[in-house]
C-alpha positions as a printed NumPy array, in Angstrom:
array([[117.447,  98.808, 107.714],
       [116.289, 102.38 , 107.237],
       [113.496, 103.913, 109.227],
       [111.414, 106.913, 108.392],
       [108.235, 108.057, 106.764],
       [106.771, 106.731, 103.542],
       [105.103, 109.142, 101.136],
       [101.47 , 108.27 , 100.433],
       [ 98.387, 109.716,  98.795],
       [ 94.679, 108.844,  98.466],
       [ 93.647, 108.743,  94.81 ],
       [ 90.03 , 109.124,  93.727],
       [ 90.076, 105.621,  92.262],
       [ 92.46 , 102.685,  91.717],
       [ 92.169,  99.738,  89.329],
       [ 93.916,  96.515,  90.329],
       [ 94.198,  93.724,  87.74 ],
       [ 95.424,  90.224,  88.553],
       [ 95.196,  88.727,  85.064],
       [ 91.7  ,  87.276,  85.523],
       [ 89.74 ,  90.27 ,  86.728],
       [ 89.956,  93.972,  87.423],
       [ 88.893,  95.489,  90.735],
       [ 88.07 ,  99.193,  91.011],
       [ 88.172, 100.736,  94.469],
       [ 88.378, 104.164,  96.049],
       [ 89.343, 103.08 ,  99.567],
       [ 93.137, 102.907,  99.242],
       [ 96.294, 104.729, 100.166],
       [ 99.063, 104.497,  97.574],
       [102.553, 104.711,  99.066],
       [105.718, 105.304,  97.095],
       [108.988, 103.525,  97.872],
       [112.223, 104.126,  95.98 ],
       [113.689, 100.631,  96.465],
       [112.607,  97.315,  94.959],
       [110.059,  95.333,  96.982],
       [112.065,  92.136,  96.463],
       [115.553,  91.383,  95.106],
       [114.32 ,  89.532,  91.995],
       [111.795,  92.182,  90.999],
       [108.921,  89.689,  91.127],
       [106.663,  92.134,  92.98 ],
       [105.696,  95.591,  91.789],
       [102.996,  96.288,  94.382],
       [101.617,  95.082,  97.698],
       [ 97.841,  94.742,  97.727],
       [ 95.638,  93.891, 100.681],
       [ 93.861,  90.577,  99.893],
       [ 90.545,  92.125, 100.984],
       [ 90.632,  94.347,  97.891],
       [ 90.771,  91.344,  95.55 ],
       [ 88.202,  89.423,  97.615],
       [ 85.691,  92.21 ,  96.997],
       [ 85.543,  91.337,  93.292]])
């Protein structure tokens, strides 16, 4: 397990779509990671459930 810092930035706006709806928010930090989030590649992003609940 590696430890260190993750690169992140605060964009002006982010759109998150879950197939049924699209949420637009400006209160996020986008972090970049060079490895896959899961071995099977099922996940491409981690999103706080509060962002989707705001829709």
